[in-house]
CSV table of C-alpha atoms and ligand atoms in Angstrom, one decimal:
chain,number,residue,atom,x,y,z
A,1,UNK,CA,94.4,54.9,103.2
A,2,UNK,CA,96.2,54.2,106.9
A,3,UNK,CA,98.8,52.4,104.7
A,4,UNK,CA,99.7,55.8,102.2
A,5,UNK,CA,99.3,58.4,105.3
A,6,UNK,CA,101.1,56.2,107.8
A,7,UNK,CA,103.7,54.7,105.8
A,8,UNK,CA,104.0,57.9,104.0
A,9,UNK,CA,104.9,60.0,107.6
A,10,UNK,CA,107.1,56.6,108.5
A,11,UNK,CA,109.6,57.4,105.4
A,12,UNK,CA,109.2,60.9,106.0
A,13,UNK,CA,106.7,61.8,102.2
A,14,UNK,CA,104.0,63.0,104.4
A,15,UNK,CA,105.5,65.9,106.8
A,16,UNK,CA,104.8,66.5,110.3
A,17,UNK,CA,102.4,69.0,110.1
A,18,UNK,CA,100.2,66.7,108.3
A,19,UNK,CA,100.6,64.2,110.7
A,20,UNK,CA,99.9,66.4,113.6
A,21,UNK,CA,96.4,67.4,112.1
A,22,UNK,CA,95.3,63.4,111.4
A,23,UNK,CA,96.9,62.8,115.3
A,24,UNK,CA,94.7,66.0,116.4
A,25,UNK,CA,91.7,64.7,114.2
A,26,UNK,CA,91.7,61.2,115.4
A,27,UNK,CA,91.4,62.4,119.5
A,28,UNK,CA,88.9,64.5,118.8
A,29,UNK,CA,86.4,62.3,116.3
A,30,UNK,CA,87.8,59.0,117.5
A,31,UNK,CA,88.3,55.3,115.7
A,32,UNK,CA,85.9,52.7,114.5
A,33,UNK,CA,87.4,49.9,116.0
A,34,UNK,CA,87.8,48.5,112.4
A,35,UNK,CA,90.3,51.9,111.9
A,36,UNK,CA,91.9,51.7,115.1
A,37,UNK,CA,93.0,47.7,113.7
A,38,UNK,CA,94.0,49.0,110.7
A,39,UNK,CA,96.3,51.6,112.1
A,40,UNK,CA,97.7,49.2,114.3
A,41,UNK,CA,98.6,46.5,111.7
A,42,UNK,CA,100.1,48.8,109.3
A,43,UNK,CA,102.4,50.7,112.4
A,44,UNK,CA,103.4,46.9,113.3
A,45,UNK,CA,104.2,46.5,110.0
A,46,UNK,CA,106.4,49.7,109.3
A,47,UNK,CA,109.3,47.9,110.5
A,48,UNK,CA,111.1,44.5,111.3
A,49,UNK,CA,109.2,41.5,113.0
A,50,UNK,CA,111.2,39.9,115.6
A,51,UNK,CA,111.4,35.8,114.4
A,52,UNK,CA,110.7,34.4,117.4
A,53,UNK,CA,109.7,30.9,115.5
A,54,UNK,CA,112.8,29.2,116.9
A,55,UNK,CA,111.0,29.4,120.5
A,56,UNK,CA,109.2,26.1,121.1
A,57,UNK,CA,107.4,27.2,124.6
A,58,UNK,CA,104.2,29.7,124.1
A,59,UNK,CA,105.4,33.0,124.0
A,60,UNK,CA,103.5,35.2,126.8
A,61,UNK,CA,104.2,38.6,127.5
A,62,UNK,CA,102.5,41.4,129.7
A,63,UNK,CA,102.2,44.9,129.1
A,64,UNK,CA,101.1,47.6,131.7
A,65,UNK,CA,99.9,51.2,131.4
A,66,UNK,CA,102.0,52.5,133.7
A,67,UNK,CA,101.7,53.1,137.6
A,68,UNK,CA,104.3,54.5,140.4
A,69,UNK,CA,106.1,51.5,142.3
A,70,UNK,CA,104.7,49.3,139.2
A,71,UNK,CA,107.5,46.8,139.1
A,72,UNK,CA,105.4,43.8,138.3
A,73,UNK,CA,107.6,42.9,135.1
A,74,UNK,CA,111.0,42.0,137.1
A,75,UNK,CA,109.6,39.7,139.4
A,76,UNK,CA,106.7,38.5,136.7
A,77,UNK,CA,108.9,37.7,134.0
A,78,UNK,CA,111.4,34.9,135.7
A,79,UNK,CA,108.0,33.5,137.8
A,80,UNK,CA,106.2,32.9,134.7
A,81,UNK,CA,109.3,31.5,132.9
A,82,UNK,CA,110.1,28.9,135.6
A,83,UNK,CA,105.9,28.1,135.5
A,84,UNK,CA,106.7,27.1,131.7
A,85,UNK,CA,105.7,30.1,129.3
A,86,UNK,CA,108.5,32.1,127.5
A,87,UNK,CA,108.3,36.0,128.1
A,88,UNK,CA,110.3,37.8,125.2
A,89,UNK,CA,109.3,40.9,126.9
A,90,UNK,CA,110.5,44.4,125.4
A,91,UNK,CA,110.0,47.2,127.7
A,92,UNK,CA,110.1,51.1,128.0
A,93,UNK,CA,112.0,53.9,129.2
A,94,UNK,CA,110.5,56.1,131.8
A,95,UNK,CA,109.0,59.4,130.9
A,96,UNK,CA,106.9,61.9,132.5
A,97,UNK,CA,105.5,60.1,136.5
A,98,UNK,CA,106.0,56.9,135.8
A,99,UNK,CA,108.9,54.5,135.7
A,100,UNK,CA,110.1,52.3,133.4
A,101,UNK,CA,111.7,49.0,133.7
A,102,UNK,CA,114.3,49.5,131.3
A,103,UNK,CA,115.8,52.1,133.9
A,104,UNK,CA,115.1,50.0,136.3
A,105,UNK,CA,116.9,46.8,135.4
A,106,UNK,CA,120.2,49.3,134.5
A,107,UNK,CA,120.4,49.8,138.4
A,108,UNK,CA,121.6,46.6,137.9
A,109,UNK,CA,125.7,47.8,137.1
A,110,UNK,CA,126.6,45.9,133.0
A,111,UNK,CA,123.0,45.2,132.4
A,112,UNK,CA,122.3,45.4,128.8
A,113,UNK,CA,119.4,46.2,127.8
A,114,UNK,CA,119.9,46.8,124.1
A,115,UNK,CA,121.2,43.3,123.0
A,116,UNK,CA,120.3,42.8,119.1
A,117,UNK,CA,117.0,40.6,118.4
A,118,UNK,CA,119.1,37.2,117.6
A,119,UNK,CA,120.3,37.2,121.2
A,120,UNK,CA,117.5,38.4,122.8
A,121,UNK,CA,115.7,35.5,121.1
A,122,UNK,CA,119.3,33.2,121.9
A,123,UNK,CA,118.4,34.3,125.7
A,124,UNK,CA,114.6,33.2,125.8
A,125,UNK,CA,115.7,30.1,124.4
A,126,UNK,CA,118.5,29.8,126.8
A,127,UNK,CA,116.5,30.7,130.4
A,128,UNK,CA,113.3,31.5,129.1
A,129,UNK,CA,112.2,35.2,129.8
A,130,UNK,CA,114.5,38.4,128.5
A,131,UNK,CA,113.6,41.8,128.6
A,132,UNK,CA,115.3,43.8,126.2
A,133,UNK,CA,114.7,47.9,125.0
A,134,UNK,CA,113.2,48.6,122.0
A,135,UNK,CA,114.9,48.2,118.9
A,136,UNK,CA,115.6,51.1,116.4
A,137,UNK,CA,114.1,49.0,113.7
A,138,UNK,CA,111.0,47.5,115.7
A,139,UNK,CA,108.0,50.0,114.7
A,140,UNK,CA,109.5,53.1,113.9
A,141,UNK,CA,106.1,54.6,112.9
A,142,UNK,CA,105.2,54.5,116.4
A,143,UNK,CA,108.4,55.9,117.6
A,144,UNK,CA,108.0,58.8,115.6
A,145,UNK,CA,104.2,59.2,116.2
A,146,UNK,CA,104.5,59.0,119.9
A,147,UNK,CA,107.6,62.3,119.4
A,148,UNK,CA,104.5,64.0,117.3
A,149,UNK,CA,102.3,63.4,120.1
A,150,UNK,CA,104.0,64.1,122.9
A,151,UNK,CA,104.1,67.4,121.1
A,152,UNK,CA,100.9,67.8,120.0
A,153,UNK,CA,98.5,67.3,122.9
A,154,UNK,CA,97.6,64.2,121.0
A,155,UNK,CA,98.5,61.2,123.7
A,156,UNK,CA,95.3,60.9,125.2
A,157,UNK,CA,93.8,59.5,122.9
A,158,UNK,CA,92.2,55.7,122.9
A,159,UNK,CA,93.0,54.5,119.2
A,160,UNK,CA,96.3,56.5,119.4
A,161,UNK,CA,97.2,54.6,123.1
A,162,UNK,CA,96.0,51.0,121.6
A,163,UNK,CA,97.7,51.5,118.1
A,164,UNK,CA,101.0,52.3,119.5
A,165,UNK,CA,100.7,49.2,122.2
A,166,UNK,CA,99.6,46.4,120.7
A,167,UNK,CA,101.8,47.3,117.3
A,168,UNK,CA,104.8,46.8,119.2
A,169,UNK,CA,103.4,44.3,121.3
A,170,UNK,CA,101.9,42.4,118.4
A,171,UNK,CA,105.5,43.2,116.0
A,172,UNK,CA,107.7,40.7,119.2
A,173,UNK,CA,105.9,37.5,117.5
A,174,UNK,CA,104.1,36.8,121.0
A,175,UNK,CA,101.6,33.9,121.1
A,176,UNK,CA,99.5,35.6,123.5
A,177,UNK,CA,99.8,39.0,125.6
A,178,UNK,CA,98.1,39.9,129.1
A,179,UNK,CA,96.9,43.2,130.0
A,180,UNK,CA,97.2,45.4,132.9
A,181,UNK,CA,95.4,48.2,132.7
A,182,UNK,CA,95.8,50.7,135.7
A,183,UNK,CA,93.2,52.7,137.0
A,184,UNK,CA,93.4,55.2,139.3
A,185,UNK,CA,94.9,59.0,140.0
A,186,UNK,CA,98.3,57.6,139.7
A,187,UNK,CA,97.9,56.1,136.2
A,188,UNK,CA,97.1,56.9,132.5
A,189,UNK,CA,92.8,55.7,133.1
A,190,UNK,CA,91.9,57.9,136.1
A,191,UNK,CA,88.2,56.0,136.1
A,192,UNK,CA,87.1,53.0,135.9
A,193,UNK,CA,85.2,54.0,133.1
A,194,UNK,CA,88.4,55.1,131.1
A,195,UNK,CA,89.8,51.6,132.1
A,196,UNK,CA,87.4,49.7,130.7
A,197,UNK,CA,87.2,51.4,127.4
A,198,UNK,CA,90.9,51.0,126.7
A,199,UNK,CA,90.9,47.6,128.2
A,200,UNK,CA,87.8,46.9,125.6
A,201,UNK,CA,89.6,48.8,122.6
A,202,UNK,CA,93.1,46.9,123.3
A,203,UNK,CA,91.1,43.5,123.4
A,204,UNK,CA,88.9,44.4,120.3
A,205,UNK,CA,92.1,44.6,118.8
A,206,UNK,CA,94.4,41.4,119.7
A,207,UNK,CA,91.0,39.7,118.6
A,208,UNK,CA,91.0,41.4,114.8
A,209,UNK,CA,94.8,40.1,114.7
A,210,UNK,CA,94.0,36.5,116.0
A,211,UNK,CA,96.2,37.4,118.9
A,212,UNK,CA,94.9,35.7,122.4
A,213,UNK,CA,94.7,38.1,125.1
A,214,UNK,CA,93.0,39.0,128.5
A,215,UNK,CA,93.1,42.4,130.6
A,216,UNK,CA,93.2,43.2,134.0
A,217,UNK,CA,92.0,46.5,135.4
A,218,UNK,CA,94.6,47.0,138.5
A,219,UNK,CA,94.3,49.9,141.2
A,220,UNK,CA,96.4,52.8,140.9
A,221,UNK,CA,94.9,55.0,143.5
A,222,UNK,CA,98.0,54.2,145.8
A,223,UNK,CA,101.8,53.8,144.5
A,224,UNK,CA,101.7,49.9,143.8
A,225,UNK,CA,104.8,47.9,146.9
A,226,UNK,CA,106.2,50.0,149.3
A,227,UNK,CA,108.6,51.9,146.7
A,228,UNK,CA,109.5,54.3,144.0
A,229,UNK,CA,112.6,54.5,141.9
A,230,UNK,CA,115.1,52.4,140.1
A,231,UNK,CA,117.5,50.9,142.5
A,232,UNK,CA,114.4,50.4,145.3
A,233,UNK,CA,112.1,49.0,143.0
A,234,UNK,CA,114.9,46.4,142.3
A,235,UNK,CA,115.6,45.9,145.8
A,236,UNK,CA,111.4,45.4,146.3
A,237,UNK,CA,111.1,43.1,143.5
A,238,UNK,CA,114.2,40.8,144.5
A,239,UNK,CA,112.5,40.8,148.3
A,240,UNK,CA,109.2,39.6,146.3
A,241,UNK,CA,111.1,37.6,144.7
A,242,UNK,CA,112.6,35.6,147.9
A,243,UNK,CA,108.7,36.0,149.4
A,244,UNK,CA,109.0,39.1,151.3
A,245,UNK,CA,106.8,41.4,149.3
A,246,UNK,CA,104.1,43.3,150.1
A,247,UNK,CA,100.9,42.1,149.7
A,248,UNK,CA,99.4,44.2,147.0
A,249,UNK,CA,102.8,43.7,145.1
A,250,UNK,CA,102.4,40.5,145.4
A,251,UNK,CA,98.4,40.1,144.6
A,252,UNK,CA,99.0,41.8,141.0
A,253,UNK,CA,102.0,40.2,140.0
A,254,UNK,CA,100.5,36.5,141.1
A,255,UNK,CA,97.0,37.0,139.4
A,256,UNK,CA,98.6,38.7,135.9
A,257,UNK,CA,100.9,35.8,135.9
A,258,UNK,CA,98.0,33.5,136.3
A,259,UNK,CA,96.4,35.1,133.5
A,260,UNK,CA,100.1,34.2,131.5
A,261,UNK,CA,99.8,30.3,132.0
A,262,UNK,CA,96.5,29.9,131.4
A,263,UNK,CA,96.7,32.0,127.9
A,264,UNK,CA,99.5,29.5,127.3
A,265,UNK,CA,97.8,26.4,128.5
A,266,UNK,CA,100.1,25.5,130.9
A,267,UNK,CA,97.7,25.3,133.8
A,268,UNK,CA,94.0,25.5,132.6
A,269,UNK,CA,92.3,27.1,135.9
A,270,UNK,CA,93.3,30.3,138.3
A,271,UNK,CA,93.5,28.2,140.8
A,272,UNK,CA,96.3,25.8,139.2
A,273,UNK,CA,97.8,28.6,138.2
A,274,UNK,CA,98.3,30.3,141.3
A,275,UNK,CA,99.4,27.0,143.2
A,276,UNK,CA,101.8,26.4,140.4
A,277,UNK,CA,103.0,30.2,141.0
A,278,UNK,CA,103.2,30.1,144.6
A,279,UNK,CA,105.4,26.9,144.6
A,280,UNK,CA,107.4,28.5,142.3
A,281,UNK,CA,108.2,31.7,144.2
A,282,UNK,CA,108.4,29.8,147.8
A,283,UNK,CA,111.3,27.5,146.7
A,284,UNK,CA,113.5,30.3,145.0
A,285,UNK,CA,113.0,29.0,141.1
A,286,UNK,CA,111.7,32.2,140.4
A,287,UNK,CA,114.6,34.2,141.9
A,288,UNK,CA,117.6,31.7,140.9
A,289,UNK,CA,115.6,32.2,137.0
A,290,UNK,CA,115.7,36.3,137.5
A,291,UNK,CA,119.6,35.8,138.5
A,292,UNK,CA,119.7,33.7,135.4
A,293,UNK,CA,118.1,36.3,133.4
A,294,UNK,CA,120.9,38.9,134.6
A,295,UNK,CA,123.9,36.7,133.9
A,296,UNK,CA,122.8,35.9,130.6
A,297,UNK,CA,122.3,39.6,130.2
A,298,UNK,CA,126.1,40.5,131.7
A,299,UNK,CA,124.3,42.1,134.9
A,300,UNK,CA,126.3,41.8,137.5
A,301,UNK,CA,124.7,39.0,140.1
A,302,UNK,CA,126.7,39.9,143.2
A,303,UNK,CA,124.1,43.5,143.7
A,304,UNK,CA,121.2,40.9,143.9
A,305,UNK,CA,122.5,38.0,146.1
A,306,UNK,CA,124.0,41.2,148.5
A,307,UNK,CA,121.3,43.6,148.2
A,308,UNK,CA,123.3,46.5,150.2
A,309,UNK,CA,125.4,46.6,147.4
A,310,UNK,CA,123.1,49.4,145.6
A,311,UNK,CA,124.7,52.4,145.9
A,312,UNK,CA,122.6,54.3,148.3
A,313,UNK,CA,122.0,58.1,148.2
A,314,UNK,CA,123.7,60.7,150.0
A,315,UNK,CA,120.5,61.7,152.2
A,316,UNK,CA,117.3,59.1,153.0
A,317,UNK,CA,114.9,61.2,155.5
A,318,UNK,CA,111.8,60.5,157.3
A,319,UNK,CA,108.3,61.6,156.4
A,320,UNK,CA,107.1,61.2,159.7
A,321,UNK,CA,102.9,61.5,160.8
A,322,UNK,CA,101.7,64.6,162.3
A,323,UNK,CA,99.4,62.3,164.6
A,324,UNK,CA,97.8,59.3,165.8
A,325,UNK,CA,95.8,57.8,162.7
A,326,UNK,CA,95.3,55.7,159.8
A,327,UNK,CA,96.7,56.1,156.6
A,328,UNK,CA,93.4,57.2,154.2
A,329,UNK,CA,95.4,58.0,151.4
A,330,UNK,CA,98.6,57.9,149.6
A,331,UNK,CA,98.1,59.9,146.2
A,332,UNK,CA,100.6,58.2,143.8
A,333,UNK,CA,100.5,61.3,141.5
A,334,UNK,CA,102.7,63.7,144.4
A,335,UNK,CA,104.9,60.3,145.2
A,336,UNK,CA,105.9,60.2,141.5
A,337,UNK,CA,106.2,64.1,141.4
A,338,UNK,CA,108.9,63.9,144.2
A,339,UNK,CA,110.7,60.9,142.5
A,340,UNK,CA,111.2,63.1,139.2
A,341,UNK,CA,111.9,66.2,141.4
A,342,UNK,CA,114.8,63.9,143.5
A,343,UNK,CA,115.8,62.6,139.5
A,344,UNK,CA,114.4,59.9,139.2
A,345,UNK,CA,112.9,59.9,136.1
A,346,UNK,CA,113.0,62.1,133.3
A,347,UNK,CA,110.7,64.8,131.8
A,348,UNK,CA,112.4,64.8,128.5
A,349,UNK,CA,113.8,62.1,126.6
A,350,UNK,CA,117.2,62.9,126.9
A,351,UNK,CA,117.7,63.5,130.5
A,352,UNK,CA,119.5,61.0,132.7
A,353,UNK,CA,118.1,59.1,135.8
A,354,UNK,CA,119.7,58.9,138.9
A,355,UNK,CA,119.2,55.5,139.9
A,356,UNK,CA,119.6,55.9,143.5
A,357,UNK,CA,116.9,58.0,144.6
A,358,UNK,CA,113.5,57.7,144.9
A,359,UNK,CA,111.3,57.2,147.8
A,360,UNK,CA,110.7,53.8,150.3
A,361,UNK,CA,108.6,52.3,153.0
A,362,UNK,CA,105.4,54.1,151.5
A,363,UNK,CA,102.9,53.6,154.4
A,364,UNK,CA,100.0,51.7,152.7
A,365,UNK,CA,96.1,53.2,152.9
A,366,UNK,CA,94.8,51.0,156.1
A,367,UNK,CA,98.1,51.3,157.9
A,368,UNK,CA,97.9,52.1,161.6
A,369,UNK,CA,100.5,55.0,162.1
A,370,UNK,CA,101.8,56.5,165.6
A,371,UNK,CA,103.0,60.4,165.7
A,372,UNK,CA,106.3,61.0,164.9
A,373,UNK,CA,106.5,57.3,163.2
A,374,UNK,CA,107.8,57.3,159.1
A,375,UNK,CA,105.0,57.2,156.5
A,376,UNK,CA,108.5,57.2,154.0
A,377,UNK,CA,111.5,57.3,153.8
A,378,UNK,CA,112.6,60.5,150.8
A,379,UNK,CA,116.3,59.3,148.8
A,380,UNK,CA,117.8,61.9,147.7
A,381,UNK,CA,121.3,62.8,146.4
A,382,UNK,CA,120.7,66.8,145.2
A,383,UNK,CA,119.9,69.0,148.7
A,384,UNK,CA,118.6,71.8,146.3
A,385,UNK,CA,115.4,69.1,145.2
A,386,UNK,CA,115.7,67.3,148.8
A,387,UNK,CA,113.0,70.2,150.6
A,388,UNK,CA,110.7,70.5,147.7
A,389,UNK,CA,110.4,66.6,147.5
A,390,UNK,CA,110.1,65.9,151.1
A,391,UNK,CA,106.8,68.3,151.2
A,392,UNK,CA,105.4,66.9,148.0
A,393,UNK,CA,105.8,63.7,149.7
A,394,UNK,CA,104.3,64.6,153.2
A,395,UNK,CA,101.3,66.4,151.0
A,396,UNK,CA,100.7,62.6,149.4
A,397,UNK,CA,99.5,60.5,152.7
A,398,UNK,CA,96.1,61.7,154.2
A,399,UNK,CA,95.4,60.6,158.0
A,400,UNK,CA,92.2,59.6,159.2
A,401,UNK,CA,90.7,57.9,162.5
A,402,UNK,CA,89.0,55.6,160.6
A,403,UNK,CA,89.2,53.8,157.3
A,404,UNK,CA,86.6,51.8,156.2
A,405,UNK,CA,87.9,49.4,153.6
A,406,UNK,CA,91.2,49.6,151.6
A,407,UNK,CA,91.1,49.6,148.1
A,408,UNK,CA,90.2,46.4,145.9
A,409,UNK,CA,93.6,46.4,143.8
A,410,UNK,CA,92.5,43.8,140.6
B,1,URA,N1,102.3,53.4,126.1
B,1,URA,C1,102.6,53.4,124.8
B,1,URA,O1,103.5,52.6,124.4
B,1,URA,N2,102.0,54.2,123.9
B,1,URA,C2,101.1,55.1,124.3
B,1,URA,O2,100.6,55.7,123.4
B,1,URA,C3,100.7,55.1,125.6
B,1,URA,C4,101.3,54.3,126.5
């Protein structure tokens, strides 16, 4: 039956309408989690597989729900490559709040993100990790679904979220696939309760399609690093990269990369796998792998050996404290409000993104902060958005005298 009404929307025999109402059912009633397989295998199968069989190394990827300042995959990808996994990762565009690495890696001038499948496979092979866009013939039922949805009210819904996932996860011929699944006010699962059901539903999946995977449920209460938008992310992730990231940054990406090696038995404990990781990242392998990664993908090097290359914006103003404190709060939701305000990201489809703006030094929820000293730093290129943005972004951070304990981020 998922095979005649899903294949049937896919070529276009069953019309939207019809769609919409089996979309609006499925929120409202929900999925068996024998349905919510079903669904998934037939949308991975409305289109090409990607033949990764040429790829000796276990193929590992990671997918995330979605947070501000998540840009785990850039510095992820070459640190688990150079550990001994291949990541054939294919990421998304931006929409809505949060970013998307896609738009993030094209702050990166010739970039190409759209390379066809037999040289996005050439380039795992060559330097082990690529991370490519989605291809127009790589689950198309998903592509049109998610339009419908988006639409129709119809995103939030569990079997909807996992189907459209882990069939496009599941259709890049991965060996295994790690999970992160944010919780928080700044992501997709505001509970932890939400969390855990999707993280349940997306694992209850992999394990009808004898795919190995593992989960993570990751803080999104605060924006994740010290940043938000394209071109800082990048700058962020390259400073992780050479060991200067912030710890949090760092604490996510390290234990989802663990999770990598061990579902590809190349280390068979955390432990080993975060020695391996750290050794990795402290001697450069993992940044000389991301330049790698770039070359191969006609990105132009030079912006990330000479980071002041980015193009900066026009105007980068302080957020400064009102008073003597600690930082109680940082509400990811306002910081990725004033990033799509400044244009950083889009709210339809088919708007552009500026890749220079965005927002930096984020103070962190612990933070010690004087009067008058930044809690950010607002990029912004448009003065019309520059006033708006600034008070969205002075509304985000909370001061208190006191703050008990900081938030557990894995
Ligand atoms: N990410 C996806 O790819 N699909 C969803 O439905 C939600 C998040």
């Amino acid at each position: 039956d998922m095979q005649y009404f899903v294949g049937g929307f896919t070529t276009g025999a069953i019309p939207d309408y019809q769609m919409a109402a089996m979309a609006m059912a499925i929120l409202l009633r929900g999925m068996t989690a024998e349905e919510t397989a079903a669904l998934t295998k037939v949308m991975m199968l409305s289109g090409e597989l990607v033949d990764t069989s040429s790829i000796s190394r276990p193929k590992i990827d990671k997918h995330s729900t979605g947070g501000i300042g998540d840009k785990v995959s850039l510095i992820l990808a070459p640190l688990a490559a150079c550990c001994g996994v291949a990541v054939p990762m294919i990421s998304g565009r931006g929409l809505g709040l949060t970013g998307g690495t896609l738009d993030k890696l094209e702050s990166i001038p010739g970039y190409r993100t759209n390379v066809p499948e037999t040289e996005f496979v050439r380039i795992v092979n060559a330097c082990g990790c690529s991370i490519i866009g989605q291809t127009e013939r790589l689950v198309p039922a998903d592509r049109k679904l998610y339009a419908l949805r988006d639409v129709t009210g119809t995103v939030p819904s569990i079997p909807l979220i996992v189907a459209s996932i882990m069939s496009k996860k599941l259709a890049a011929g991965l060996d295994g696939l790690v999970l992160d699944v944010k919780c928080g006010r700044g992501a997709f699962m505001k509970t932890e309760g939400d969390a855990r059901a999707l993280a349940a539903a997306l694992l209850d999946v992999a394990r009808r399609m004898n795919k190995a995977a593992t989960a993570l449920i990751t803080d999104m209460s605060q924006p994740l690093g010290r940043t938000a938008g394209n071109a800082l992310e990048v700058i962020e992730a390259v400073e992780t990269l050479k060991g200067k990231g912030p710890a949090d940054l760092v604490d996510v990406t390290l234990a989802l990369s663990a999770r990598m090696l061990m579902l590809g038995h190349v280390c068979a404990t955390e432990q080993e796998a975060l020695g391996l990781l750290r050794k990795r990242l402290a001697s450069g392998d993992a940044l000389n792998k991301f330049l790698e990664m770039i070359a191969l993908h006609k990105g132009d090097t030079s912006f990330i050996n000479n980071l002041s290359r980015f193009p900066a914006a026009a105007h980068r103003i302080p957020v400064t404290a009102q008073a003597d404190g600690t930082v109680a709060d940082v509400d990811p939701d306002a910081i990725g409000r004033a990033c799509l305000m400044l244009g950083a990201g889009r709210s339809l489809v088919t708007d552009k993104v500026d890749h220079a703006v965005g927002v930096s030094g984020i103070a962190k929820v612990g933070q010690a902060v004087s009067r008058g000293e930044p809690l950010a730093f607002v990029h912004a290129n448009a003065t019309e958005s520059l006033d708006a943005a600034k008070d969205l972004v002075a509304k985000a951070f909370a001061l208190a005298f006191h703050v008990n304990e900081t938030p557990a981020m894995i």
